[in-house]
Amino acid sequence: MTPGGAGYEQARAVFDDLARLPALRVGVRLRPQGAELWQRAAPGAFRLEPHMTQAVDLEGGFGVVWRDRFHTRVRRDVKRADKAHVEVEVDRTGRLVPVFEQLYDQSIERWAGKQHEPLALARWRQRREFPMGRLATVAARFGESCAIWVAWRDGEPAASIVVLRHGPYAKYWRAAMNRDLAHRIWAVPLLTRLAIEEACEAGCGIFDLGESAPGSSLEHFKAGFGAVGRPSPRYWRERLPVSRAERGLRTAVKRVIRFQDA
């Protein structure tokens, strides 16, 4: 990441470095800026996979974001959380990693039940994508730029979010919760609100809330904070057609276990 954004030569160098890797499949996911530049720089061996990222424009500061971009329902939920005696803690040392991991395991159990998926398979899938220990490594390397927010009620953790920051960008990276408790005290809206306010105070211009499926409840949740969809393309190349085989196997397994997409 460069302070003024990447130029063509830098973008092409990224693709050249990726092309030299011996892995069967490599890829790069880009921020919602400079999409045309990266498209021009991408060699023919790299395929474009369109994605959309929802992000909040922080221009004007938190007062403007709260008043003009937060939906009425979000402002209402945050006010309810303020009255629910929620205790909020933010850690920039990695000390609260075990708390996040505990809540993440609870989230996996909830996702498995919702998707009609065997718990062992759900744990394997989720931990393959987000291995135990990854957050601790990120927290150690990012230092104060990795914030782990936790909402507590009567000494019990209700929800946690992880926000990464670099220059003018803040990234809502991960979230986990004890759903029953978190929903009763509006923990996630409160944590998200506080993280956005901190990003504004730090001089960030964008708060990236990540990708969500169009029309999903997750997209609706993010839109409540003023997040709008922006193109965030992914480029990838593979030496063997492993993606097609992987998709076929995944479809077959879903059919057998009557998997339901959340």
Short mmCIF file of C-alpha atoms in Angstrom, two decimals:
data_model
loop_
_atom_site.label_atom_id
_atom_site.label_comp_id
_atom_site.label_asym_id
_atom_site.label_seq_id
_atom_site.Cartn_x
_atom_site.Cartn_y
_atom_site.Cartn_z
CA MET A 1 0.00 0.00 0.00
CA THR A 2 1.40 3.35 -1.03
CA PRO A 3 0.42 6.74 0.44
CA GLY A 4 -0.80 8.17 -2.86
CA GLY A 5 -2.20 4.94 -4.26
CA ALA A 6 -0.59 2.50 -6.66
CA GLY A 7 0.52 3.42 -10.17
CA TYR A 8 0.47 1.17 -13.21
CA GLU A 9 4.04 -0.07 -12.74
CA GLN A 10 3.40 -0.93 -9.09
CA ALA A 11 0.15 -2.71 -9.94
CA ARG A 12 1.87 -4.74 -12.67
CA ALA A 13 4.69 -5.62 -10.26
CA VAL A 14 2.13 -7.10 -7.85
CA PHE A 15 0.74 -9.35 -10.58
CA ASP A 16 4.24 -10.34 -11.71
CA ASP A 17 5.16 -11.33 -8.15
CA LEU A 18 1.98 -13.39 -7.82
CA ALA A 19 2.58 -15.08 -11.16
CA ARG A 20 5.98 -16.30 -9.98
CA LEU A 21 4.57 -18.07 -6.92
CA PRO A 22 4.55 -21.88 -7.28
CA ALA A 23 1.07 -22.27 -5.71
CA LEU A 24 -1.70 -23.93 -7.70
CA ARG A 25 -3.94 -20.91 -7.14
CA VAL A 26 -3.10 -17.33 -6.17
CA GLY A 27 -5.16 -14.16 -6.05
CA VAL A 28 -5.40 -10.60 -4.86
CA ARG A 29 -8.44 -8.73 -3.54
CA LEU A 30 -8.45 -4.97 -4.08
CA ARG A 31 -9.93 -2.00 -2.27
CA PRO A 32 -12.78 -0.06 -3.91
CA GLN A 33 -10.32 2.38 -5.47
CA GLY A 34 -8.44 2.30 -8.76
CA ALA A 35 -10.40 -0.59 -10.29
CA GLU A 36 -9.68 0.58 -13.85
CA LEU A 37 -5.94 0.82 -13.17
CA TRP A 38 -5.76 -2.75 -11.85
CA GLN A 39 -7.83 -4.03 -14.75
CA ARG A 40 -5.35 -2.52 -17.23
CA ALA A 41 -2.38 -3.95 -15.30
CA ALA A 42 -3.74 -7.50 -14.96
CA PRO A 43 -2.09 -10.02 -17.34
CA GLY A 44 -4.33 -12.29 -19.36
CA ALA A 45 -3.61 -15.26 -17.11
CA PHE A 46 -5.49 -13.56 -14.25
CA ARG A 47 -9.27 -13.80 -14.17
CA LEU A 48 -11.49 -11.04 -12.86
CA GLU A 49 -14.01 -12.01 -10.19
CA PRO A 50 -16.35 -9.07 -9.41
CA HIS A 51 -17.13 -8.33 -5.77
CA MET A 52 -18.81 -5.50 -3.93
CA THR A 53 -17.67 -4.06 -0.60
CA GLN A 54 -19.89 -1.94 1.62
CA ALA A 55 -18.12 1.10 3.06
CA VAL A 56 -19.06 4.19 5.04
CA ASP A 57 -17.84 7.58 3.85
CA LEU A 58 -16.44 9.37 6.91
CA GLU A 59 -16.09 12.79 5.31
CA GLY A 60 -17.33 15.55 7.58
CA GLY A 61 -16.52 13.76 10.82
CA PHE A 62 -18.56 11.63 13.17
CA GLY A 63 -21.19 14.28 13.84
CA VAL A 64 -22.14 14.29 10.16
CA VAL A 65 -21.94 10.49 9.90
CA TRP A 66 -24.19 10.03 12.94
CA ARG A 67 -26.73 12.64 11.87
CA ASP A 68 -26.85 12.18 8.10
CA ARG A 69 -25.67 8.63 7.34
CA PHE A 70 -26.73 6.44 10.27
CA HIS A 71 -30.29 5.16 9.82
CA THR A 72 -32.84 6.07 12.47
CA ARG A 73 -33.08 2.44 13.60
CA VAL A 74 -29.31 2.27 14.20
CA ARG A 75 -29.29 5.46 16.24
CA ARG A 76 -32.21 4.04 18.23
CA ASP A 77 -30.42 0.73 18.85
CA VAL A 78 -27.26 2.51 20.00
CA LYS A 79 -29.27 4.59 22.46
CA ARG A 80 -30.91 1.41 23.78
CA ALA A 81 -27.48 -0.14 24.27
CA ASP A 82 -26.41 2.92 26.25
CA LYS A 83 -29.29 2.27 28.63
CA ALA A 84 -28.62 -1.47 28.89
CA HIS A 85 -25.53 -1.07 31.09
CA VAL A 86 -23.19 -2.54 28.48
CA GLU A 87 -19.51 -2.36 29.36
CA VAL A 88 -17.18 -1.85 26.39
CA GLU A 89 -13.48 -2.63 26.33
CA VAL A 90 -11.01 -2.08 23.50
CA ASP A 91 -7.66 -3.85 23.38
CA ARG A 92 -4.68 -3.06 21.12
CA THR A 93 -2.22 -5.57 22.61
CA GLY A 94 -3.81 -8.92 21.76
CA ARG A 95 -4.92 -9.49 25.35
CA LEU A 96 -8.56 -10.02 24.35
CA VAL A 97 -7.82 -12.52 21.57
CA PRO A 98 -9.02 -15.47 23.74
CA VAL A 99 -12.32 -13.67 24.36
CA PHE A 100 -12.87 -13.20 20.63
CA GLU A 101 -11.97 -16.84 19.95
CA GLN A 102 -14.49 -17.98 22.57
CA LEU A 103 -17.25 -15.94 20.91
CA TYR A 104 -16.15 -17.08 17.46
CA ASP A 105 -16.57 -20.73 18.48
CA GLN A 106 -20.09 -19.89 19.69
CA SER A 107 -20.77 -18.22 16.34
CA ILE A 108 -19.67 -21.34 14.46
CA GLU A 109 -22.14 -23.44 16.46
CA ARG A 110 -24.92 -20.97 15.60
CA TRP A 111 -24.01 -20.93 11.89
CA ALA A 112 -23.95 -24.73 11.78
CA GLY A 113 -27.45 -24.96 13.21
CA LYS A 114 -28.81 -22.28 10.91
CA GLN A 115 -27.29 -23.89 7.81
CA HIS A 116 -28.26 -27.46 8.70
CA GLU A 117 -24.58 -28.39 8.70
CA PRO A 118 -22.81 -30.94 10.90
CA LEU A 119 -20.91 -29.06 13.59
CA ALA A 120 -17.64 -30.86 12.88
CA LEU A 121 -17.84 -29.86 9.21
CA ALA A 122 -18.72 -26.27 10.10
CA ARG A 123 -15.75 -26.04 12.45
CA TRP A 124 -13.43 -27.49 9.84
CA ARG A 125 -14.65 -25.07 7.15
CA GLN A 126 -14.56 -21.96 9.32
CA ARG A 127 -11.21 -22.74 10.92
CA ARG A 128 -9.73 -23.52 7.51
CA GLU A 129 -10.71 -20.02 6.41
CA PHE A 130 -9.87 -18.35 9.75
CA PRO A 131 -7.43 -20.61 11.66
CA MET A 132 -6.99 -20.48 15.39
CA GLY A 133 -4.00 -18.25 16.04
CA ARG A 134 -4.43 -15.97 13.04
CA LEU A 135 -5.93 -13.14 15.07
CA ALA A 136 -3.09 -13.35 17.61
CA THR A 137 -0.57 -13.09 14.77
CA VAL A 138 -2.35 -10.11 13.21
CA ALA A 139 -2.66 -8.37 16.57
CA ALA A 140 1.06 -8.82 17.22
CA ARG A 141 2.07 -7.46 13.80
CA PHE A 142 -0.42 -4.59 13.59
CA GLY A 143 0.07 -3.45 17.17
CA GLU A 144 -2.12 -0.47 17.98
CA SER A 145 -3.60 -0.58 14.48
CA CYS A 146 -5.50 -3.74 15.43
CA ALA A 147 -8.36 -2.97 17.82
CA ILE A 148 -10.34 -5.78 19.46
CA TRP A 149 -13.60 -4.38 20.81
CA VAL A 150 -15.63 -6.40 23.33
CA ALA A 151 -19.05 -5.69 24.80
CA TRP A 152 -19.68 -7.20 28.25
CA ARG A 153 -22.82 -7.62 30.34
CA ASP A 154 -22.43 -8.60 34.00
CA GLY A 155 -18.96 -9.99 33.33
CA GLU A 156 -20.03 -12.12 30.36
CA PRO A 157 -18.77 -11.32 26.83
CA ALA A 158 -21.67 -10.62 24.47
CA ALA A 159 -19.98 -9.59 21.22
CA SER A 160 -16.61 -8.67 19.77
CA ILE A 161 -15.42 -6.99 16.57
CA VAL A 162 -11.92 -6.58 15.17
CA VAL A 163 -11.02 -3.38 13.33
CA LEU A 164 -7.76 -2.88 11.43
CA ARG A 165 -6.44 0.51 10.44
CA HIS A 166 -3.84 1.68 7.93
CA GLY A 167 -3.46 5.30 6.94
CA PRO A 168 -6.88 6.71 6.00
CA TYR A 169 -8.57 3.29 5.91
CA ALA A 170 -10.32 1.40 8.69
CA LYS A 171 -11.42 -2.19 8.08
CA TYR A 172 -14.13 -4.02 10.04
CA TRP A 173 -12.36 -7.36 9.75
CA ARG A 174 -14.09 -9.90 11.98
CA ALA A 175 -17.06 -10.17 14.31
CA ALA A 176 -18.34 -12.82 16.71
CA MET A 177 -21.05 -12.96 19.33
CA ASN A 178 -23.17 -14.79 21.83
CA ARG A 179 -26.28 -14.04 19.78
CA ASP A 180 -28.89 -14.41 22.51
CA LEU A 181 -27.09 -12.03 24.85
CA ALA A 182 -25.80 -9.64 22.18
CA HIS A 183 -29.22 -9.06 20.66
CA ARG A 184 -30.80 -8.32 24.03
CA ILE A 185 -28.37 -5.48 24.69
CA TRP A 186 -27.77 -4.26 21.08
CA ALA A 187 -24.04 -5.00 21.50
CA VAL A 188 -22.98 -5.13 17.85
CA PRO A 189 -24.57 -1.80 16.82
CA LEU A 190 -22.91 -0.19 19.84
CA LEU A 191 -19.45 -1.60 19.05
CA THR A 192 -19.74 -0.65 15.38
CA ARG A 193 -20.79 2.87 16.27
CA LEU A 194 -17.82 3.28 18.62
CA ALA A 195 -15.38 1.88 16.06
CA ILE A 196 -16.67 4.26 13.38
CA GLU A 197 -16.39 7.20 15.76
CA GLU A 198 -12.79 6.26 16.57
CA ALA A 199 -11.96 5.96 12.86
CA CYS A 200 -13.32 9.48 12.34
CA GLU A 201 -11.20 10.80 15.21
CA ALA A 202 -8.13 9.08 13.72
CA GLY A 203 -8.63 10.95 10.45
CA CYS A 204 -9.80 7.97 8.38
CA GLY A 205 -11.83 8.71 5.27
CA ILE A 206 -13.33 5.25 4.73
CA PHE A 207 -14.74 2.62 7.11
CA ASP A 208 -14.83 -0.66 5.20
CA LEU A 209 -17.53 -3.01 6.47
CA GLY A 210 -16.64 -5.79 4.05
CA GLU A 211 -18.60 -7.83 1.55
CA SER A 212 -22.16 -9.12 1.94
CA ALA A 213 -24.64 -10.84 -0.35
CA PRO A 214 -27.11 -8.51 -2.09
CA GLY A 215 -30.46 -8.50 -0.32
CA SER A 216 -29.11 -10.29 2.76
CA SER A 217 -29.73 -9.31 6.36
CA LEU A 218 -26.02 -8.53 6.62
CA GLU A 219 -26.26 -6.02 3.77
CA HIS A 220 -29.26 -4.45 5.51
CA PHE A 221 -27.34 -4.21 8.79
CA LYS A 222 -24.38 -2.46 7.16
CA ALA A 223 -26.58 -0.08 5.20
CA GLY A 224 -27.95 1.12 8.53
CA PHE A 225 -24.57 2.73 9.24
CA GLY A 226 -24.58 4.52 5.89
CA ALA A 227 -22.51 1.89 4.06
CA VAL A 228 -22.88 1.84 0.28
CA GLY A 229 -21.67 -0.79 -2.17
CA ARG A 230 -18.42 -0.17 -4.03
CA PRO A 231 -16.67 -2.45 -6.55
CA SER A 232 -13.88 -4.45 -4.91
CA PRO A 233 -12.60 -6.86 -7.60
CA ARG A 234 -10.61 -10.03 -7.06
CA TYR A 235 -8.05 -11.28 -9.58
CA TRP A 236 -6.82 -14.86 -9.51
CA ARG A 237 -5.04 -17.43 -11.60
CA GLU A 238 -4.55 -21.16 -11.18
CA ARG A 239 -2.18 -23.62 -12.81
CA LEU A 240 -4.77 -26.43 -12.77
CA PRO A 241 -8.60 -26.18 -12.89
CA VAL A 242 -9.00 -26.89 -9.18
CA SER A 243 -11.79 -24.32 -8.69
CA ARG A 244 -14.23 -26.20 -10.92
CA ALA A 245 -13.59 -29.48 -9.10
CA GLU A 246 -13.89 -27.77 -5.74
CA ARG A 247 -17.23 -26.18 -6.66
CA GLY A 248 -18.59 -29.52 -7.84
CA LEU A 249 -17.56 -31.28 -4.64
CA ARG A 250 -19.00 -28.48 -2.51
CA THR A 251 -22.34 -28.64 -4.34
CA ALA A 252 -22.54 -32.42 -3.91
CA VAL A 253 -21.82 -32.24 -0.17
CA LYS A 254 -24.40 -29.47 0.32
CA ARG A 255 -27.01 -31.60 -1.42
CA VAL A 256 -26.27 -34.61 0.79
CA ILE A 257 -26.48 -32.70 4.10
CA ARG A 258 -29.37 -30.44 2.92
CA PHE A 259 -27.19 -27.39 3.53
CA GLN A 260 -29.05 -24.07 3.70
CA ASP A 261 -27.14 -20.89 2.84
CA ALA A 262 -27.41 -18.37 5.66
#
